[in-house]
PDB file of C-alpha atoms and ligand atoms in Angstrom:
ATOM      1  CA  UNK A 382     -12.627  14.163 -26.638  1.00 65.00           C
ATOM      2  CA  UNK A 383     -15.390  15.404 -24.071  1.00 83.00           C
ATOM      3  CA  UNK A 384     -14.986  19.687 -22.925  1.00 91.00           C
ATOM      4  CA  UNK A 385     -14.650  20.609 -19.724  1.00 94.00           C
ATOM      5  CA  UNK A 386     -17.567  22.400 -18.767  1.00 95.00           C
ATOM      6  CA  UNK A 387     -17.619  25.432 -16.006  1.00 97.00           C
ATOM      7  CA  UNK A 388     -20.061  25.403 -14.320  1.00 96.00           C
ATOM      8  CA  UNK A 389     -19.505  28.924 -13.465  1.00 96.00           C
ATOM      9  CA  UNK A 390     -20.317  30.631 -16.736  1.00 95.00           C
ATOM     10  CA  UNK A 391     -20.047  27.433 -18.947  1.00 95.00           C
ATOM     11  CA  UNK A 392     -16.774  27.897 -20.353  1.00 96.00           C
ATOM     12  CA  UNK A 393     -15.501  25.011 -22.669  1.00 96.00           C
ATOM     13  CA  UNK A 394     -11.246  23.367 -22.218  1.00 96.00           C
ATOM     14  CA  UNK A 395      -9.508  20.590 -22.532  1.00 96.00           C
ATOM     15  CA  UNK A 396      -8.195  19.494 -19.383  1.00 95.00           C
ATOM     16  CA  UNK A 397      -9.075  19.435 -16.483  1.00 95.00           C
ATOM     17  CA  UNK A 398      -5.716  21.620 -15.447  1.00 94.00           C
ATOM     18  CA  UNK A 399      -7.046  24.471 -17.419  1.00 96.00           C
ATOM     19  CA  UNK A 400     -10.243  24.489 -16.153  1.00 96.00           C
ATOM     20  CA  UNK A 401      -8.472  25.061 -12.788  1.00 95.00           C
ATOM     21  CA  UNK A 402      -6.268  27.568 -13.783  1.00 96.00           C
ATOM     22  CA  UNK A 403      -9.378  28.674 -15.230  1.00 97.00           C
ATOM     23  CA  UNK A 404     -10.851  28.998 -11.607  1.00 96.00           C
ATOM     24  CA  UNK A 405      -8.386  31.695 -10.406  1.00 95.00           C
ATOM     25  CA  UNK A 406     -10.889  34.172 -12.203  1.00 95.00           C
ATOM     26  CA  UNK A 407     -13.095  33.648 -10.415  1.00 96.00           C
ATOM     27  CA  UNK A 408     -11.191  33.678  -7.348  1.00 96.00           C
ATOM     28  CA  UNK A 409     -12.549  30.220  -6.987  1.00 95.00           C
ATOM     29  CA  UNK A 410     -10.172  27.821  -5.170  1.00 95.00           C
ATOM     30  CA  UNK A 411     -10.704  24.082  -6.507  1.00 95.00           C
ATOM     31  CA  UNK A 412     -12.229  22.537  -3.114  1.00 96.00           C
ATOM     32  CA  UNK A 413     -14.297  24.935  -3.111  1.00 96.00           C
ATOM     33  CA  UNK A 414     -15.236  24.509  -6.876  1.00 97.00           C
ATOM     34  CA  UNK A 415     -15.829  20.513  -7.008  1.00 97.00           C
ATOM     35  CA  UNK A 416     -17.592  21.081  -3.261  1.00 97.00           C
ATOM     36  CA  UNK A 417     -20.288  23.265  -4.033  1.00 97.00           C
ATOM     37  CA  UNK A 418     -20.637  22.229  -7.688  1.00 97.00           C
ATOM     38  CA  UNK A 419     -20.692  18.563  -6.726  1.00 97.00           C
ATOM     39  CA  UNK A 420     -21.465  18.220  -3.888  1.00 97.00           C
ATOM     40  CA  UNK A 421     -20.254  14.801  -2.145  1.00 97.00           C
ATOM     41  CA  UNK A 422     -21.271  14.057   1.757  1.00 98.00           C
ATOM     42  CA  UNK A 423     -19.775  11.729   3.563  1.00 98.00           C
ATOM     43  CA  UNK A 424     -22.174   8.528   4.079  1.00 97.00           C
ATOM     44  CA  UNK A 425     -22.340   8.186   8.306  1.00 97.00           C
ATOM     45  CA  UNK A 426     -21.588  11.806   8.756  1.00 97.00           C
ATOM     46  CA  UNK A 427     -23.691  14.142   6.226  1.00 98.00           C
ATOM     47  CA  UNK A 428     -20.058  16.244   5.675  1.00 97.00           C
ATOM     48  CA  UNK A 429     -19.149  17.184   2.886  1.00 97.00           C
ATOM     49  CA  UNK A 430     -16.944  15.220   2.025  1.00 97.00           C
ATOM     50  CA  UNK A 431     -12.843  16.903   2.475  1.00 95.00           C
ATOM     51  CA  UNK A 432     -10.979  17.830  -0.539  1.00 94.00           C
ATOM     52  CA  UNK A 433      -7.521  16.534  -1.766  1.00 89.00           C
ATOM     53  CA  UNK A 434      -7.805  16.021  -5.699  1.00 89.00           C
ATOM     54  CA  UNK A 435     -10.368  15.297  -8.043  1.00 91.00           C
ATOM     55  CA  UNK A 436      -9.687  11.486  -8.008  1.00 86.00           C
ATOM     56  CA  UNK A 437     -10.099  11.565  -5.164  1.00 87.00           C
ATOM     57  CA  UNK A 438     -12.817  13.704  -4.462  1.00 93.00           C
ATOM     58  CA  UNK A 439     -14.988  12.008  -6.244  1.00 92.00           C
ATOM     59  CA  UNK A 440     -14.618   8.582  -5.035  1.00 90.00           C
ATOM     60  CA  UNK A 441     -14.926   9.060  -1.189  1.00 92.00           C
ATOM     61  CA  UNK A 442     -17.850   8.176  -0.056  1.00 96.00           C
ATOM     62  CA  UNK A 443     -16.094   9.441   3.425  1.00 97.00           C
ATOM     63  CA  UNK A 444     -13.853  11.121   5.457  1.00 96.00           C
ATOM     64  CA  UNK A 445     -11.809   8.283   7.233  1.00 93.00           C
ATOM     65  CA  UNK A 446     -11.932   4.769   7.803  1.00 93.00           C
ATOM     66  CA  UNK A 447     -13.679   5.288  11.818  1.00 95.00           C
ATOM     67  CA  UNK A 448     -16.286   6.566  10.024  1.00 97.00           C
ATOM     68  CA  UNK A 449     -16.589   3.967   7.189  1.00 97.00           C
ATOM     69  CA  UNK A 450     -16.599   1.953   9.524  1.00 96.00           C
ATOM     70  CA  UNK A 451     -19.533   2.745  11.391  1.00 97.00           C
ATOM     71  CA  UNK A 452     -21.437   3.262   8.681  1.00 98.00           C
ATOM     72  CA  UNK A 453     -21.037  -0.556   7.529  1.00 97.00           C
ATOM     73  CA  UNK A 454     -21.688  -1.586  11.847  1.00 96.00           C
ATOM     74  CA  UNK A 455     -24.731   0.147  10.555  1.00 97.00           C
ATOM     75  CA  UNK A 456     -26.149  -0.761   8.137  1.00 97.00           C
ATOM     76  CA  UNK A 457     -27.252  -4.900   7.064  1.00 97.00           C
ATOM     77  CA  UNK A 458     -25.939  -7.828   6.110  1.00 96.00           C
ATOM     78  CA  UNK A 459     -26.832  -7.241   3.317  1.00 97.00           C
ATOM     79  CA  UNK A 460     -25.772  -3.622   2.090  1.00 97.00           C
ATOM     80  CA  UNK A 461     -22.191  -4.710   3.849  1.00 97.00           C
ATOM     81  CA  UNK A 462     -21.688  -6.947   1.428  1.00 97.00           C
ATOM     82  CA  UNK A 463     -23.282  -5.243  -1.378  1.00 97.00           C
ATOM     83  CA  UNK A 464     -21.541  -2.250  -0.882  1.00 97.00           C
ATOM     84  CA  UNK A 465     -17.905  -3.846  -0.518  1.00 97.00           C
ATOM     85  CA  UNK A 466     -17.751  -6.108  -2.927  1.00 98.00           C
ATOM     86  CA  UNK A 467     -18.440  -2.252  -4.875  1.00 97.00           C
ATOM     87  CA  UNK A 468     -15.472  -1.142  -3.627  1.00 96.00           C
ATOM     88  CA  UNK A 469     -13.727  -3.862  -5.517  1.00 97.00           C
ATOM     89  CA  UNK A 470     -15.121  -3.942  -8.846  1.00 97.00           C
ATOM     90  CA  UNK A 471     -15.340  -0.325  -8.712  1.00 94.00           C
ATOM     91  CA  UNK A 472     -11.068   0.117  -8.259  1.00 94.00           C
ATOM     92  CA  UNK A 473     -11.267  -2.252 -10.905  1.00 96.00           C
ATOM     93  CA  UNK A 474     -13.310  -0.860 -13.062  1.00 95.00           C
ATOM     94  CA  UNK A 475     -11.423   2.527 -12.981  1.00 92.00           C
ATOM     95  CA  UNK A 476      -7.888   1.693 -12.222  1.00 93.00           C
ATOM     96  CA  UNK A 477      -7.654  -2.020 -14.423  1.00 95.00           C
ATOM     97  CA  UNK A 478      -6.365  -3.935 -12.037  1.00 97.00           C
ATOM     98  CA  UNK A 479      -5.173  -6.829 -12.469  1.00 97.00           C
ATOM     99  CA  UNK A 480      -4.496  -8.742  -8.953  1.00 98.00           C
ATOM    100  CA  UNK A 481      -6.936  -8.978  -6.332  1.00 98.00           C
ATOM    101  CA  UNK A 482      -5.989  -5.675  -4.043  1.00 98.00           C
ATOM    102  CA  UNK A 483      -2.829  -6.776  -1.016  1.00 98.00           C
ATOM    103  CA  UNK A 484      -3.704  -6.198   2.403  1.00 98.00           C
ATOM    104  CA  UNK A 485      -1.193  -2.314   1.388  1.00 98.00           C
ATOM    105  CA  UNK A 486      -3.537  -1.659  -0.991  1.00 98.00           C
ATOM    106  CA  UNK A 487      -6.578  -2.082   0.703  1.00 97.00           C
ATOM    107  CA  UNK A 488      -5.804   0.019   3.887  1.00 96.00           C
ATOM    108  CA  UNK A 489      -3.999   2.595   1.576  1.00 94.00           C
ATOM    109  CA  UNK A 490      -7.427   3.296   0.317  1.00 92.00           C
ATOM    110  CA  UNK A 491     -11.131   3.647   1.497  1.00 92.00           C
ATOM    111  CA  UNK A 492     -11.484   0.654   1.739  1.00 95.00           C
ATOM    112  CA  UNK A 493     -12.073  -2.348   4.889  1.00 96.00           C
ATOM    113  CA  UNK A 494      -9.268  -4.333   5.446  1.00 97.00           C
ATOM    114  CA  UNK A 495      -8.600  -8.136   3.798  1.00 97.00           C
ATOM    115  CA  UNK A 496     -10.043  -9.265   7.851  1.00 96.00           C
ATOM    116  CA  UNK A 497     -13.165  -7.396   6.943  1.00 96.00           C
ATOM    117  CA  UNK A 498     -14.579  -9.548   4.362  1.00 97.00           C
ATOM    118  CA  UNK A 499     -13.006 -12.532   5.107  1.00 96.00           C
ATOM    119  CA  UNK A 500     -15.886 -11.667   8.461  1.00 95.00           C
ATOM    120  CA  UNK A 501     -18.493 -11.017   6.243  1.00 96.00           C
ATOM    121  CA  UNK A 502     -18.290 -13.670   3.701  1.00 96.00           C
ATOM    122  CA  UNK A 503     -16.381 -16.513   5.212  1.00 91.00           C
ATOM    123  CA  UNK A 504     -12.916 -17.745   6.414  1.00 85.00           C
ATOM    124  CA  UNK A 505     -11.445 -17.406   2.543  1.00 87.00           C
ATOM    125  CA  UNK A 506     -14.429 -14.974   2.230  1.00 94.00           C
ATOM    126  CA  UNK A 507     -11.776 -12.282   0.114  1.00 97.00           C
ATOM    127  CA  UNK A 508      -9.904 -14.555  -2.482  1.00 97.00           C
ATOM    128  CA  UNK A 509     -13.302 -16.295  -2.996  1.00 97.00           C
ATOM    129  CA  UNK A 510     -14.673 -13.752  -3.610  1.00 97.00           C
ATOM    130  CA  UNK A 511     -11.755 -11.424  -5.697  1.00 98.00           C
ATOM    131  CA  UNK A 512     -11.879 -14.463  -8.150  1.00 97.00           C
ATOM    132  CA  UNK A 513     -15.445 -14.315  -9.110  1.00 97.00           C
ATOM    133  CA  UNK A 514     -15.467 -10.688  -9.707  1.00 98.00           C
ATOM    134  CA  UNK A 515     -12.777 -11.862 -12.389  1.00 97.00           C
ATOM    135  CA  UNK A 516      -8.776 -11.015 -10.116  1.00 98.00           C
ATOM    136  CA  UNK A 517      -5.643 -12.494 -10.391  1.00 97.00           C
ATOM    137  CA  UNK A 518      -4.783 -13.980  -6.684  1.00 96.00           C
ATOM    138  CA  UNK A 519      -0.853 -13.992  -6.143  1.00 95.00           C
ATOM    139  CA  UNK A 520      -2.114 -15.177  -3.025  1.00 95.00           C
ATOM    140  CA  UNK A 521      -4.690 -17.484  -0.198  1.00 91.00           C
ATOM    141  CA  UNK A 522      -5.923 -17.693   3.228  1.00 85.00           C
ATOM    142  CA  UNK A 523      -3.138 -19.758   5.487  1.00 79.00           C
ATOM    143  CA  UNK A 524      -3.799 -21.395   8.899  1.00 70.00           C
ATOM    144  CA  UNK A 525       0.195 -20.741  10.611  1.00 72.00           C
ATOM    145  CA  UNK A 526       3.220 -20.390   9.249  1.00 77.00           C
ATOM    146  CA  UNK A 527       5.324 -21.756  11.116  1.00 74.00           C
ATOM    147  CA  UNK A 528       9.811 -22.197  10.362  1.00 72.00           C
ATOM    148  CA  UNK A 529      10.660 -26.234  10.665  1.00 75.00           C
ATOM    149  CA  UNK A 530      13.833 -27.312  11.426  1.00 79.00           C
ATOM    150  CA  UNK A 531      15.321 -28.364   8.102  1.00 84.00           C
ATOM    151  CA  UNK A 532      14.767 -24.685   6.880  1.00 87.00           C
ATOM    152  CA  UNK A 533      15.967 -23.143   9.988  1.00 87.00           C
ATOM    153  CA  UNK A 534      19.695 -25.303  10.108  1.00 89.00           C
ATOM    154  CA  UNK A 535      21.939 -23.170  12.266  1.00 88.00           C
ATOM    155  CA  UNK A 536      24.999 -22.923   9.076  1.00 92.00           C
ATOM    156  CA  UNK A 537      22.426 -21.489   6.892  1.00 95.00           C
ATOM    157  CA  UNK A 538      23.150 -17.158   7.026  1.00 96.00           C
ATOM    158  CA  UNK A 539      22.146 -13.943   6.953  1.00 97.00           C
ATOM    159  CA  UNK A 540      24.323 -12.170   4.209  1.00 98.00           C
ATOM    160  CA  UNK A 541      23.674  -8.216   4.532  1.00 98.00           C
ATOM    161  CA  UNK A 542      24.764  -6.148   0.905  1.00 97.00           C
ATOM    162  CA  UNK A 543      27.675  -3.829   2.004  1.00 97.00           C
ATOM    163  CA  UNK A 544      25.565  -0.437   1.516  1.00 95.00           C
ATOM    164  CA  UNK A 545      23.330  -1.588   3.644  1.00 94.00           C
ATOM    165  CA  UNK A 546      24.162   2.007   6.164  1.00 90.00           C
ATOM    166  CA  UNK A 547      21.991   0.991   9.630  1.00 91.00           C
ATOM    167  CA  UNK A 548      22.423  -3.356  10.066  1.00 95.00           C
ATOM    168  CA  UNK A 549      19.107  -5.017  12.146  1.00 96.00           C
ATOM    169  CA  UNK A 550      20.738  -7.706  15.050  1.00 96.00           C
ATOM    170  CA  UNK A 551      19.929 -10.966  13.676  1.00 96.00           C
ATOM    171  CA  UNK A 552      19.422 -14.243  16.547  1.00 92.00           C
ATOM    172  CA  UNK A 553      22.157 -16.536  13.699  1.00 93.00           C
ATOM    173  CA  UNK A 554      25.645 -15.985  12.114  1.00 94.00           C
ATOM    174  CA  UNK A 555      25.257 -12.419   8.970  1.00 97.00           C
ATOM    175  CA  UNK A 556      28.039 -12.164   6.103  1.00 97.00           C
ATOM    176  CA  UNK A 557      28.898  -8.811   4.749  1.00 97.00           C
ATOM    177  CA  UNK A 558      28.676  -8.784   0.748  1.00 96.00           C
ATOM    178  CA  UNK A 559      27.165  -7.392  -1.875  1.00 97.00           C
ATOM    179  CA  UNK A 560      24.186  -8.125  -3.293  1.00 96.00           C
ATOM    180  CA  UNK A 561      22.838  -7.277  -6.515  1.00 94.00           C
ATOM    181  CA  UNK A 562      19.435  -5.744  -4.682  1.00 94.00           C
ATOM    182  CA  UNK A 563      18.036  -5.449  -1.510  1.00 96.00           C
ATOM    183  CA  UNK A 564      19.820  -5.561   1.624  1.00 97.00           C
ATOM    184  CA  UNK A 565      19.335  -8.929   3.084  1.00 98.00           C
ATOM    185  CA  UNK A 566      19.044 -12.462   1.419  1.00 97.00           C
ATOM    186  CA  UNK A 567      19.392 -15.522   2.425  1.00 97.00           C
ATOM    187  CA  UNK A 568      22.691 -17.900   2.716  1.00 96.00           C
ATOM    188  CA  UNK A 569      20.362 -20.481   1.188  1.00 95.00           C
ATOM    189  CA  UNK A 570      18.383 -19.031  -1.460  1.00 94.00           C
ATOM    190  CA  UNK A 571      16.513 -22.704  -2.609  1.00 93.00           C
ATOM    191  CA  UNK A 572      15.665 -22.810   1.222  1.00 92.00           C
ATOM    192  CA  UNK A 573      14.096 -19.062   0.810  1.00 94.00           C
ATOM    193  CA  UNK A 574      12.709 -19.541  -2.509  1.00 94.00           C
ATOM    194  CA  UNK A 575      15.662 -16.444  -3.732  1.00 96.00           C
ATOM    195  CA  UNK A 576      13.749 -14.405  -1.574  1.00 97.00           C
ATOM    196  CA  UNK A 577      15.385 -10.448  -1.256  1.00 98.00           C
ATOM    197  CA  UNK A 578      14.810  -7.607   1.245  1.00 98.00           C
ATOM    198  CA  UNK A 579      14.949  -3.982   1.253  1.00 97.00           C
ATOM    199  CA  UNK A 580      14.975  -2.771   3.600  1.00 97.00           C
ATOM    200  CA  UNK A 581      13.377   1.029   4.392  1.00 96.00           C
ATOM    201  CA  UNK A 582      13.017   3.465   7.074  1.00 94.00           C
ATOM    202  CA  UNK A 583      10.160   5.870   6.890  1.00 92.00           C
ATOM    203  CA  UNK A 584      12.066   8.424   4.864  1.00 89.00           C
ATOM    204  CA  UNK A 585      13.998   6.196   3.051  1.00 92.00           C
ATOM    205  CA  UNK A 586      10.463   4.876   2.014  1.00 95.00           C
ATOM    206  CA  UNK A 587       9.232   8.732   1.119  1.00 93.00           C
ATOM    207  CA  UNK A 588      12.894   9.433  -1.189  1.00 92.00           C
ATOM    208  CA  UNK A 589      12.952   6.118  -2.930  1.00 94.00           C
ATOM    209  CA  UNK A 590       9.325   6.472  -4.468  1.00 95.00           C
ATOM    210  CA  UNK A 591       9.503  10.062  -5.169  1.00 92.00           C
ATOM    211  CA  UNK A 592      12.798  11.661  -6.268  1.00 89.00           C
ATOM    212  CA  UNK A 593      14.414   8.242  -6.404  1.00 92.00           C
ATOM    213  CA  UNK A 594      11.837   6.541  -8.139  1.00 95.00           C
ATOM    214  CA  UNK A 595      13.414   6.035 -11.431  1.00 95.00           C
ATOM    215  CA  UNK A 596      15.826   4.018  -9.552  1.00 95.00           C
ATOM    216  CA  UNK A 597      13.970   2.115  -7.973  1.00 96.00           C
ATOM    217  CA  UNK A 598      12.385   0.776 -10.158  1.00 97.00           C
ATOM    218  CA  UNK A 599      15.879   0.228 -11.689  1.00 96.00           C
ATOM    219  CA  UNK A 600      17.029  -2.307 -10.160  1.00 95.00           C
ATOM    220  CA  UNK A 601      13.039  -4.330  -9.473  1.00 97.00           C
ATOM    221  CA  UNK A 602      13.833  -5.065 -13.125  1.00 96.00           C
ATOM    222  CA  UNK A 603      16.945  -6.123 -11.797  1.00 96.00           C
ATOM    223  CA  UNK A 604      15.385  -8.571  -8.927  1.00 96.00           C
ATOM    224  CA  UNK A 605      12.966  -9.650 -11.613  1.00 96.00           C
ATOM    225  CA  UNK A 606      15.169 -10.844 -14.300  1.00 96.00           C
ATOM    226  CA  UNK A 607      17.384 -12.997 -11.963  1.00 96.00           C
ATOM    227  CA  UNK A 608      14.171 -14.536 -10.691  1.00 95.00           C
ATOM    228  CA  UNK A 609      14.119 -12.905  -7.432  1.00 96.00           C
ATOM    229  CA  UNK A 610      11.687 -12.391  -4.826  1.00 97.00           C
ATOM    230  CA  UNK A 611      12.092  -8.253  -3.819  1.00 97.00           C
ATOM    231  CA  UNK A 612      10.797  -7.757   0.168  1.00 98.00           C
ATOM    232  CA  UNK A 613      10.350  -4.523   0.706  1.00 98.00           C
ATOM    233  CA  UNK A 614      10.101  -4.205   4.344  1.00 98.00           C
ATOM    234  CA  UNK A 615       9.384  -0.534   6.110  1.00 98.00           C
ATOM    235  CA  UNK A 616      10.196  -0.028  10.302  1.00 96.00           C
ATOM    236  CA  UNK A 617       7.274   1.843  10.240  1.00 95.00           C
ATOM    237  CA  UNK A 618       3.887   1.226  11.506  1.00 95.00           C
ATOM    238  CA  UNK A 619       1.093   1.441   9.037  1.00 95.00           C
ATOM    239  CA  UNK A 620      -0.620   4.209   9.949  1.00 92.00           C
ATOM    240  CA  UNK A 621       1.939   5.588  10.584  1.00 91.00           C
ATOM    241  CA  UNK A 622       2.552   5.393   7.507  1.00 93.00           C
ATOM    242  CA  UNK A 623      -0.170   7.020   5.829  1.00 91.00           C
ATOM    243  CA  UNK A 624       0.070   9.556   7.602  1.00 87.00           C
ATOM    244  CA  UNK A 625       3.457  10.341   7.535  1.00 85.00           C
ATOM    245  CA  UNK A 626       2.545  13.919   7.491  1.00 77.00           C
ATOM    246  CA  UNK A 627       1.085  14.824  10.795  1.00 71.00           C
ATOM    247  CA  UNK A 628       4.506  13.796  12.181  1.00 59.00           C
ATOM    248  CA  UNK A 629       6.639  15.784  10.029  1.00 52.00           C
ATOM    249  CA  UNK A 630       9.061  16.770  13.030  1.00 53.00           C
ATOM    250  CA  UNK A 631      10.623  13.223  14.268  1.00 56.00           C
ATOM    251  CA  UNK A 632       9.954   9.838  14.040  1.00 58.00           C
ATOM    252  CA  UNK A 633      11.693   6.167  16.639  1.00 58.00           C
ATOM    253  CA  UNK A 634      13.934   9.214  17.343  1.00 56.00           C
ATOM    254  CA  UNK A 635      15.304   9.252  13.969  1.00 59.00           C
ATOM    255  CA  UNK A 636      15.202  12.971  12.146  1.00 55.00           C
ATOM    256  CA  UNK A 637      12.877  13.051   8.937  1.00 57.00           C
ATOM    257  CA  UNK A 638      10.888  14.904   7.230  1.00 57.00           C
ATOM    258  CA  UNK A 639      13.062  18.129   7.596  1.00 56.00           C
ATOM    259  CA  UNK A 640      11.149  19.000   3.643  1.00 59.00           C
ATOM    260  CA  UNK A 641       8.649  17.316   1.589  1.00 67.00           C
ATOM    261  CA  UNK A 642       6.130  17.915  -0.244  1.00 76.00           C
ATOM    262  CA  UNK A 643       5.324  14.667  -0.914  1.00 85.00           C
ATOM    263  CA  UNK A 644       1.841  13.678   0.428  1.00 87.00           C
ATOM    264  CA  UNK A 645       1.117  10.245   1.499  1.00 89.00           C
ATOM    265  CA  UNK A 646      -1.698  10.330  -1.040  1.00 88.00           C
ATOM    266  CA  UNK A 647       1.362  10.525  -3.654  1.00 91.00           C
ATOM    267  CA  UNK A 648       3.509   8.037  -1.973  1.00 94.00           C
ATOM    268  CA  UNK A 649       1.052   5.651  -1.644  1.00 96.00           C
ATOM    269  CA  UNK A 650      -0.249   5.888  -5.218  1.00 94.00           C
ATOM    270  CA  UNK A 651       3.158   4.350  -6.129  1.00 96.00           C
ATOM    271  CA  UNK A 652       2.829   1.727  -3.927  1.00 98.00           C
ATOM    272  CA  UNK A 653      -0.067   0.158  -5.707  1.00 97.00           C
ATOM    273  CA  UNK A 654       1.505   0.721  -9.202  1.00 96.00           C
ATOM    274  CA  UNK A 655       3.507  -1.366  -7.928  1.00 97.00           C
ATOM    275  CA  UNK A 656       2.346  -3.955  -5.955  1.00 97.00           C
ATOM    276  CA  UNK A 657      -0.128  -4.850  -8.984  1.00 97.00           C
ATOM    277  CA  UNK A 658       2.875  -3.943 -11.463  1.00 97.00           C
ATOM    278  CA  UNK A 659       5.700  -6.194 -10.746  1.00 97.00           C
ATOM    279  CA  UNK A 660       4.424  -9.379  -8.853  1.00 95.00           C
ATOM    280  CA  UNK A 661       7.473 -10.654  -7.603  1.00 95.00           C
ATOM    281  CA  UNK A 662       6.918  -7.241  -5.388  1.00 97.00           C
ATOM    282  CA  UNK A 663       5.682  -7.501  -1.676  1.00 97.00           C
ATOM    283  CA  UNK A 664       5.183  -4.190   0.442  1.00 98.00           C
ATOM    284  CA  UNK A 665       5.554  -5.363   3.872  1.00 98.00           C
ATOM    285  CA  UNK A 666       5.322  -2.153   7.728  1.00 98.00           C
ATOM    286  CA  UNK A 667       6.587  -4.248  10.015  1.00 97.00           C
ATOM    287  CA  UNK A 668       7.174  -2.129  14.478  1.00 94.00           C
ATOM    288  CA  UNK A 669      11.013  -0.712  14.123  1.00 94.00           C
ATOM    289  CA  UNK A 670      13.678  -2.282  13.517  1.00 95.00           C
ATOM    290  CA  UNK A 671      13.416  -5.288  16.253  1.00 96.00           C
ATOM    291  CA  UNK A 672      10.435  -6.552  14.475  1.00 97.00           C
ATOM    292  CA  UNK A 673      12.120  -5.961  11.352  1.00 97.00           C
ATOM    293  CA  UNK A 674      14.902  -8.312  12.075  1.00 97.00           C
ATOM    294  CA  UNK A 675      12.617 -11.007  13.272  1.00 96.00           C
ATOM    295  CA  UNK A 676       9.640 -10.317  10.405  1.00 96.00           C
ATOM    296  CA  UNK A 677      12.787 -10.832   8.135  1.00 97.00           C
ATOM    297  CA  UNK A 678      13.812 -14.606   9.556  1.00 95.00           C
ATOM    298  CA  UNK A 679      10.781 -16.163  10.145  1.00 94.00           C
ATOM    299  CA  UNK A 680      10.638 -15.220   6.172  1.00 95.00           C
ATOM    300  CA  UNK A 681      13.395 -16.255   5.411  1.00 95.00           C
ATOM    301  CA  UNK A 682      12.517 -19.988   6.903  1.00 93.00           C
ATOM    302  CA  UNK A 683       9.173 -20.082   6.281  1.00 90.00           C
ATOM    303  CA  UNK A 684      10.413 -22.772   3.654  1.00 88.00           C
ATOM    304  CA  UNK A 685       8.567 -19.986   1.586  1.00 89.00           C
ATOM    305  CA  UNK A 686       5.189 -20.156   2.626  1.00 89.00           C
ATOM    306  CA  UNK A 687       6.320 -16.016   2.595  1.00 91.00           C
ATOM    307  CA  UNK A 688       4.936 -17.124  -1.464  1.00 91.00           C
ATOM    308  CA  UNK A 689       2.771 -17.548  -1.184  1.00 92.00           C
ATOM    309  CA  UNK A 690       0.602 -14.799   1.892  1.00 95.00           C
ATOM    310  CA  UNK A 691       0.033 -11.705   1.295  1.00 96.00           C
ATOM    311  CA  UNK A 692       2.648 -10.126   4.113  1.00 97.00           C
ATOM    312  CA  UNK A 693       1.150  -7.782   5.499  1.00 98.00           C
ATOM    313  CA  UNK A 694      -2.332  -9.747   5.856  1.00 96.00           C
ATOM    314  CA  UNK A 695      -0.568 -11.672   7.779  1.00 95.00           C
ATOM    315  CA  UNK A 696       1.266  -9.431  10.292  1.00 96.00           C
ATOM    316  CA  UNK A 697      -1.329  -7.305  10.428  1.00 96.00           C
ATOM    317  CA  UNK A 698      -3.496 -10.662  12.518  1.00 93.00           C
ATOM    318  CA  UNK A 699       0.028 -11.312  13.860  1.00 92.00           C
ATOM    319  CA  UNK A 700       0.834 -14.351  12.214  1.00 91.00           C
ATOM    320  CA  UNK A 701       3.505 -13.045  11.078  1.00 91.00           C
TER     321      UNK A 701
HETATM  322 ZN1  LIG B1228     -15.959  29.536 -15.443  1.00 73.94          ZN
END
């Protein structure tokens, strides 16, 4: 394996970790080291790229999504297309991705969202491009998601797991019973295509993806073994989840993040891994509890349309 060389005195190390430890000898912080010896600048503002960790630093061209957006706006169509395509090929190569990145994946890295790709590559442009680049498409474009009467009979109920601490309120009948996984299911599994929904507050999500990670993976595997689909529905806006470290005291009036060590980068890294590794799992961030209840009923009664679409994209476009 290649040695890692200290740029200050030429000393060689086996791992980055050893080099990072060695930097103390030079009384230099990691951020300062990389910014001095591997300077990278925001393409739009020309400011030095902010250092969060080595991988993020070396793979980021912008300090904010706003800068990315502004830069793209100032470029020719050709360059815009080339840049967007490169974001995808780069990640495919570096991460060994199989499936076209979902909206949640794109929105949590420095990339334009799927709508932007469709804007510059034409309707359905994103999935077409992904397929040309060798990704497998789990989802396809859609026009409208409608609840059909045959899927929405009044006798169909929503099952709520007995362990669900804060059940949502629905407009239809409910029944509390023990579910093998998830917190919500539909009484007619054929109509819902065996969809289970796991509801999470923002602090639940952070807890699950840090300390509760192993347990969570076992739950996902249990669902997979039972041919079920699992939608992880987070009762928070995507943007708020991405910046939860700036909202340390409360969210929606609830006390949350008292001692959160995990960073949003760490949490979303795991979210992206789960999405790529488990094609039967989707993450969806909805704006609050009322919205979450509405979206659950819509998912259960749309005649399985939810299975073929990227739920976060549909939600972002106001179609879910
Ligand atoms: Zn050194």
